[in-house]
Coordinates of C-alpha atoms and ligand atoms in Angstrom, one line a residue:
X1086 CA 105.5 73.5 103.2
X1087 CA 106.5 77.1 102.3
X1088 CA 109.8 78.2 102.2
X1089 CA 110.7 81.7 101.7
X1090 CA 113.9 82.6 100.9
X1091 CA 114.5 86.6 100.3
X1092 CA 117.6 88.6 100.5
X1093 CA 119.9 91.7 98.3
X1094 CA 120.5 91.4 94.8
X1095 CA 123.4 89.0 93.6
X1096 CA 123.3 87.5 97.1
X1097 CA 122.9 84.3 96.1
X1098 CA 119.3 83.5 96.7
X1099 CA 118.2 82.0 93.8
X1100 CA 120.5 79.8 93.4
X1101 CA 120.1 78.4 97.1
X1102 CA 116.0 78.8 96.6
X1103 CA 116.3 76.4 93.4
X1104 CA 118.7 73.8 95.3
X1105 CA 116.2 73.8 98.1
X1106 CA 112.9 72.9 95.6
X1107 CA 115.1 70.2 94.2
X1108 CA 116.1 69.1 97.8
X1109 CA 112.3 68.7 98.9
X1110 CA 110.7 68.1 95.6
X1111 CA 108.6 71.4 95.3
X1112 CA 108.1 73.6 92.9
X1113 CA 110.2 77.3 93.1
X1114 CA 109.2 80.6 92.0
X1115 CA 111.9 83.1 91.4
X1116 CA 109.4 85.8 91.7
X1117 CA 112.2 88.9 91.0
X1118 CA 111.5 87.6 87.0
X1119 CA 107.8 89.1 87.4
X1120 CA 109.1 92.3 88.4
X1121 CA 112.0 91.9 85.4
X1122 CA 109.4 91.3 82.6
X1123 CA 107.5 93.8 83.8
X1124 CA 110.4 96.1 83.6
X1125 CA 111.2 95.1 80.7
X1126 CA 107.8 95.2 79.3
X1127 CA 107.7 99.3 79.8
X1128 CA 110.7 99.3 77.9
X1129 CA 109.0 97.3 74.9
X1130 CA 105.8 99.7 75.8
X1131 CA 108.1 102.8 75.4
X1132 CA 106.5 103.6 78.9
X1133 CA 108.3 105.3 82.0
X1134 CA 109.4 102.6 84.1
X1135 CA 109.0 105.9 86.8
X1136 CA 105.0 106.2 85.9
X1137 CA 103.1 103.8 87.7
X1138 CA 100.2 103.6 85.1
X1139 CA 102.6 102.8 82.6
X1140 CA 104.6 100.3 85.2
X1141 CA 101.0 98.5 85.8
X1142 CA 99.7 98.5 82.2
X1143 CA 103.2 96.4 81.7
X1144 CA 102.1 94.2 84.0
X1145 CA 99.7 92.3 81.3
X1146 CA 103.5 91.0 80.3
X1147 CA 103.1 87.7 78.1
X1148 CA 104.4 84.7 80.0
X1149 CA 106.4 84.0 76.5
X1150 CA 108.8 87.0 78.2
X1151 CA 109.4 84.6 81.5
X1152 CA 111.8 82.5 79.6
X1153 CA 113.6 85.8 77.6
X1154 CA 117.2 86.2 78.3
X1155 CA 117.4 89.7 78.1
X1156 CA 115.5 89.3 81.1
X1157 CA 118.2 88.5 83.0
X1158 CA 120.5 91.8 82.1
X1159 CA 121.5 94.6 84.6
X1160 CA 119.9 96.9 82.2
X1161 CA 116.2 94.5 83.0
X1162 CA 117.5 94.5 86.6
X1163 CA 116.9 98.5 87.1
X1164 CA 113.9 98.4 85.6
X1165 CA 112.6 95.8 87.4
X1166 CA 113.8 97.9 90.4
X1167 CA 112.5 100.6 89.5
X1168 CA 108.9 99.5 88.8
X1169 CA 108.9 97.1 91.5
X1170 CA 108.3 100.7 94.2
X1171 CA 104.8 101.6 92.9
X1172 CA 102.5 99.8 94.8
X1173 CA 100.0 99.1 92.0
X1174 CA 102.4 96.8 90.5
X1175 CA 103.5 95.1 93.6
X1176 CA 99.3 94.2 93.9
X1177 CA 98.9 93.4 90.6
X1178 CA 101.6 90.5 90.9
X1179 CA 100.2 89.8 94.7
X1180 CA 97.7 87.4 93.4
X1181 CA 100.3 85.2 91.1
X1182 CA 102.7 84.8 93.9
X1183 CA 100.1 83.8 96.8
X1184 CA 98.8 81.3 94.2
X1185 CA 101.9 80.0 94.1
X1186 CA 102.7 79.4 97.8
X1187 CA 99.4 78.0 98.5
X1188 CA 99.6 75.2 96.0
X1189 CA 99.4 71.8 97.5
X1190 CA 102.5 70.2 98.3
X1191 CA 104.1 73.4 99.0
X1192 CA 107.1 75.8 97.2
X1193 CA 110.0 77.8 97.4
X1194 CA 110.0 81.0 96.8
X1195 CA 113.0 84.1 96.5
X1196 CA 112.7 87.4 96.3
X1197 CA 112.3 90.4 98.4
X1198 CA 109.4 90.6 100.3
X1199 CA 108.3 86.3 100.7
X1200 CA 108.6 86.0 104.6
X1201 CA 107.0 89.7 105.4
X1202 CA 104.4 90.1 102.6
X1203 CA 103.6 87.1 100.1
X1204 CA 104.2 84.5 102.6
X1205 CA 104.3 85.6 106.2
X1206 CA 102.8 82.5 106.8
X1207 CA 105.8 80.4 105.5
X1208 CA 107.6 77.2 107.6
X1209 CA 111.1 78.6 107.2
X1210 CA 111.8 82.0 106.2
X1211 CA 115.9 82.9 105.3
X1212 CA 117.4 86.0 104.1
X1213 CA 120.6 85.5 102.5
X1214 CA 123.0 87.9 102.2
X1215 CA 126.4 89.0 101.3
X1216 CA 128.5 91.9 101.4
X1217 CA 128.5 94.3 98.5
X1218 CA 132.0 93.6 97.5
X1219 CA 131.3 90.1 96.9
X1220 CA 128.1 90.4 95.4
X1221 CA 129.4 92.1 92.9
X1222 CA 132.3 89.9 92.0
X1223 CA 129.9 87.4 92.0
X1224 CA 127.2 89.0 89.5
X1225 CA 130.6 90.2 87.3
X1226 CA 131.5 86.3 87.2
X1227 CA 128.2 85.6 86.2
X1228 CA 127.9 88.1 83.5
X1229 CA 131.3 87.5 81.6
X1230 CA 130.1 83.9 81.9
X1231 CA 126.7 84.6 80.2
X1232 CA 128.3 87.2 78.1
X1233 CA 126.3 90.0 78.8
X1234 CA 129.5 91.2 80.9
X1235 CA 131.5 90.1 78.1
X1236 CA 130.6 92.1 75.1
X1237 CA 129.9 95.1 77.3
X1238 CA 133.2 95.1 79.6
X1239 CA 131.4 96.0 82.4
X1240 CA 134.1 97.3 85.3
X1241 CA 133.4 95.7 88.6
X1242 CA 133.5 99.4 90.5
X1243 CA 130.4 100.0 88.1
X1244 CA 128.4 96.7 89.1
X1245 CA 129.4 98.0 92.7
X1246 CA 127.4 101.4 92.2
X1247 CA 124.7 99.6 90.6
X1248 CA 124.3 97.5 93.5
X1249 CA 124.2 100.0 96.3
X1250 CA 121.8 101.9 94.0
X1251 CA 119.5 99.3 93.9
X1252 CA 119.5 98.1 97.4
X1253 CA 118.6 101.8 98.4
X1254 CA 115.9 101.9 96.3
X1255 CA 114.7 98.5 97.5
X1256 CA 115.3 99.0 101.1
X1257 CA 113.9 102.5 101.3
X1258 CA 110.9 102.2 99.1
X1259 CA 107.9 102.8 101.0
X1260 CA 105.9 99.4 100.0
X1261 CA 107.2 95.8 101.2
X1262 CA 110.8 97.5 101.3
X1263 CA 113.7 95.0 101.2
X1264 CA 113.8 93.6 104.9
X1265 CA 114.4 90.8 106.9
X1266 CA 111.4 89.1 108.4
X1267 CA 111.7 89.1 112.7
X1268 CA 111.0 85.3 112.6
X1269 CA 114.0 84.8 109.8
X1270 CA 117.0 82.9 109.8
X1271 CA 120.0 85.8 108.2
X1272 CA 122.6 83.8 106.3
X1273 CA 125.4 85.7 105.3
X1274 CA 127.3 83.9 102.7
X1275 CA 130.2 86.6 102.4
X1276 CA 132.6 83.6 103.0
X1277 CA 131.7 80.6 101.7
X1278 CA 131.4 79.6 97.9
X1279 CA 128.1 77.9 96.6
X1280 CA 128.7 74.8 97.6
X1281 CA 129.6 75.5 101.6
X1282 CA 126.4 78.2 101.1
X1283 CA 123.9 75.7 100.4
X1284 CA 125.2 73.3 102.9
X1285 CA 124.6 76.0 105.3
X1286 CA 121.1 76.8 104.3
X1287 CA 119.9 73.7 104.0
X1288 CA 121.3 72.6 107.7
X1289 CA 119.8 75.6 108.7
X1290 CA 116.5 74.8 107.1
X1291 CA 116.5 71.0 108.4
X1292 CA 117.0 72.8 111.8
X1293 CA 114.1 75.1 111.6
X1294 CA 111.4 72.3 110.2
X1295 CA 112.5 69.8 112.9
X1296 CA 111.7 72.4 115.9
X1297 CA 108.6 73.7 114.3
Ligands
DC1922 O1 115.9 89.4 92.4 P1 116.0 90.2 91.2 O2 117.4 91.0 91.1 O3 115.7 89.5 89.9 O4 114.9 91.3 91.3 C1 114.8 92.4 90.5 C2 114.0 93.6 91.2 O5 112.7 93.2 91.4 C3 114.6 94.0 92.5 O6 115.6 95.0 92.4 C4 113.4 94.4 93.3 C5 112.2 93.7 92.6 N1 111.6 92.6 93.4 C6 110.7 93.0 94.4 O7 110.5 94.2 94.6 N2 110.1 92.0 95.1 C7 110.4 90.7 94.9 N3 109.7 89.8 95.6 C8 111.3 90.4 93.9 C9 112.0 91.3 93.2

């Protein structure tokens, strides 16, 4: 069983994608940290996150990087943006997150392109979303909590900006742009908090494997 689950950044997705594994006892891939340490690898390369020999060379990342914090900064999060348009890179991690989904037993997987590219073969495919307002109060909570947000003083207008910016550039780039799948379920969690979110989802999801 393959879930996908992709959706906007800080919309929630991983969280509900993680929930879901435990739910049904499969493994999850947050597959956005492959993009992140690749991003992040440039920067440790002193590449241009822009120059898509430099973004694939950084995709010979250690796996030691998967469990770095940094990796989970805004900072990380534009790179990973950025590197994640050249379609090089997005080939280069094709293979890992296939892998993944095909394992027996299934997975769940988030990130941007699951239902249309990696997995367009998947049992349930979501997209979660949120408005931009919310998002961002959300991924401010979640900074001053972690304190990234907290040593910085990020203002929330600014994590707004940053947000828009990067779901332009991950809507309109030309390669497995940011979209909903046609067979998806859109969850838009604008109103509820976590708790009401995954109740949601996973209703949504029980639905979905029942009738197919
Ligand atoms: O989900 P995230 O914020 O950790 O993802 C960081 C960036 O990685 C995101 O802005 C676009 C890219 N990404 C992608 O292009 N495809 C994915 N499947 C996951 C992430």
């Amino acid at each position: 069983m393959i879930i996908a689950v992709d959706g906007p950044t800080a919309s929630g997705k991983g969280t509900i994608a993680k929930r879901l594994a435990v739910h049904f006892g499969v493994p999850h891939l947050d597959t956005g940290l492959l993009y992140r340490a690749v991003g992040r690898q440039v920067a440790i390369n002193e590449g241009d996150p822009d120059n898509e020999s430099d973004a694939l060379a950084a995709c010979a990342f250690s796996d030691d990087l998967l469990d770095d914090d940094i990796l989970r900064s805004e900072e990380v999060g534009g790179l990973a943006s950025r590197v994640s348009v050249h379609p090089a890179v997005r080939e280069a991690l094709f293979r890992r997150q296939r892998a993944f989904a095909e394992q027996p037993g299934g997975a769940v997987l988030d990130g941007r392109d699951i239902g249309t590219v990696i997995a367009p073969d998947a049992d349930v495919k979501l997209f979660i979303t949120a408005s931009v307002h919310e998002r961002a109060r959300r991924r401010w909570l979640e900074m001053t909590a972690s304190g990234f947000g907290r040593e910085i003083e990020i203002p929330l207008d600014e994590i707004e900006k940053d947000i828009v910016a990067r779901d332009a550039r991950d809507i309109q780039r030309a390669d497995a742009p940011l979209r909903a799948a046609p067979d998806a379920l859109v969850i838009d969690t604008t109103a509820f908090d976590r708790e009401q979110a995954f109740e949601t989802v996973l209703e949504a999801v029980k639905e979905a494997l029942q009738a197919g």
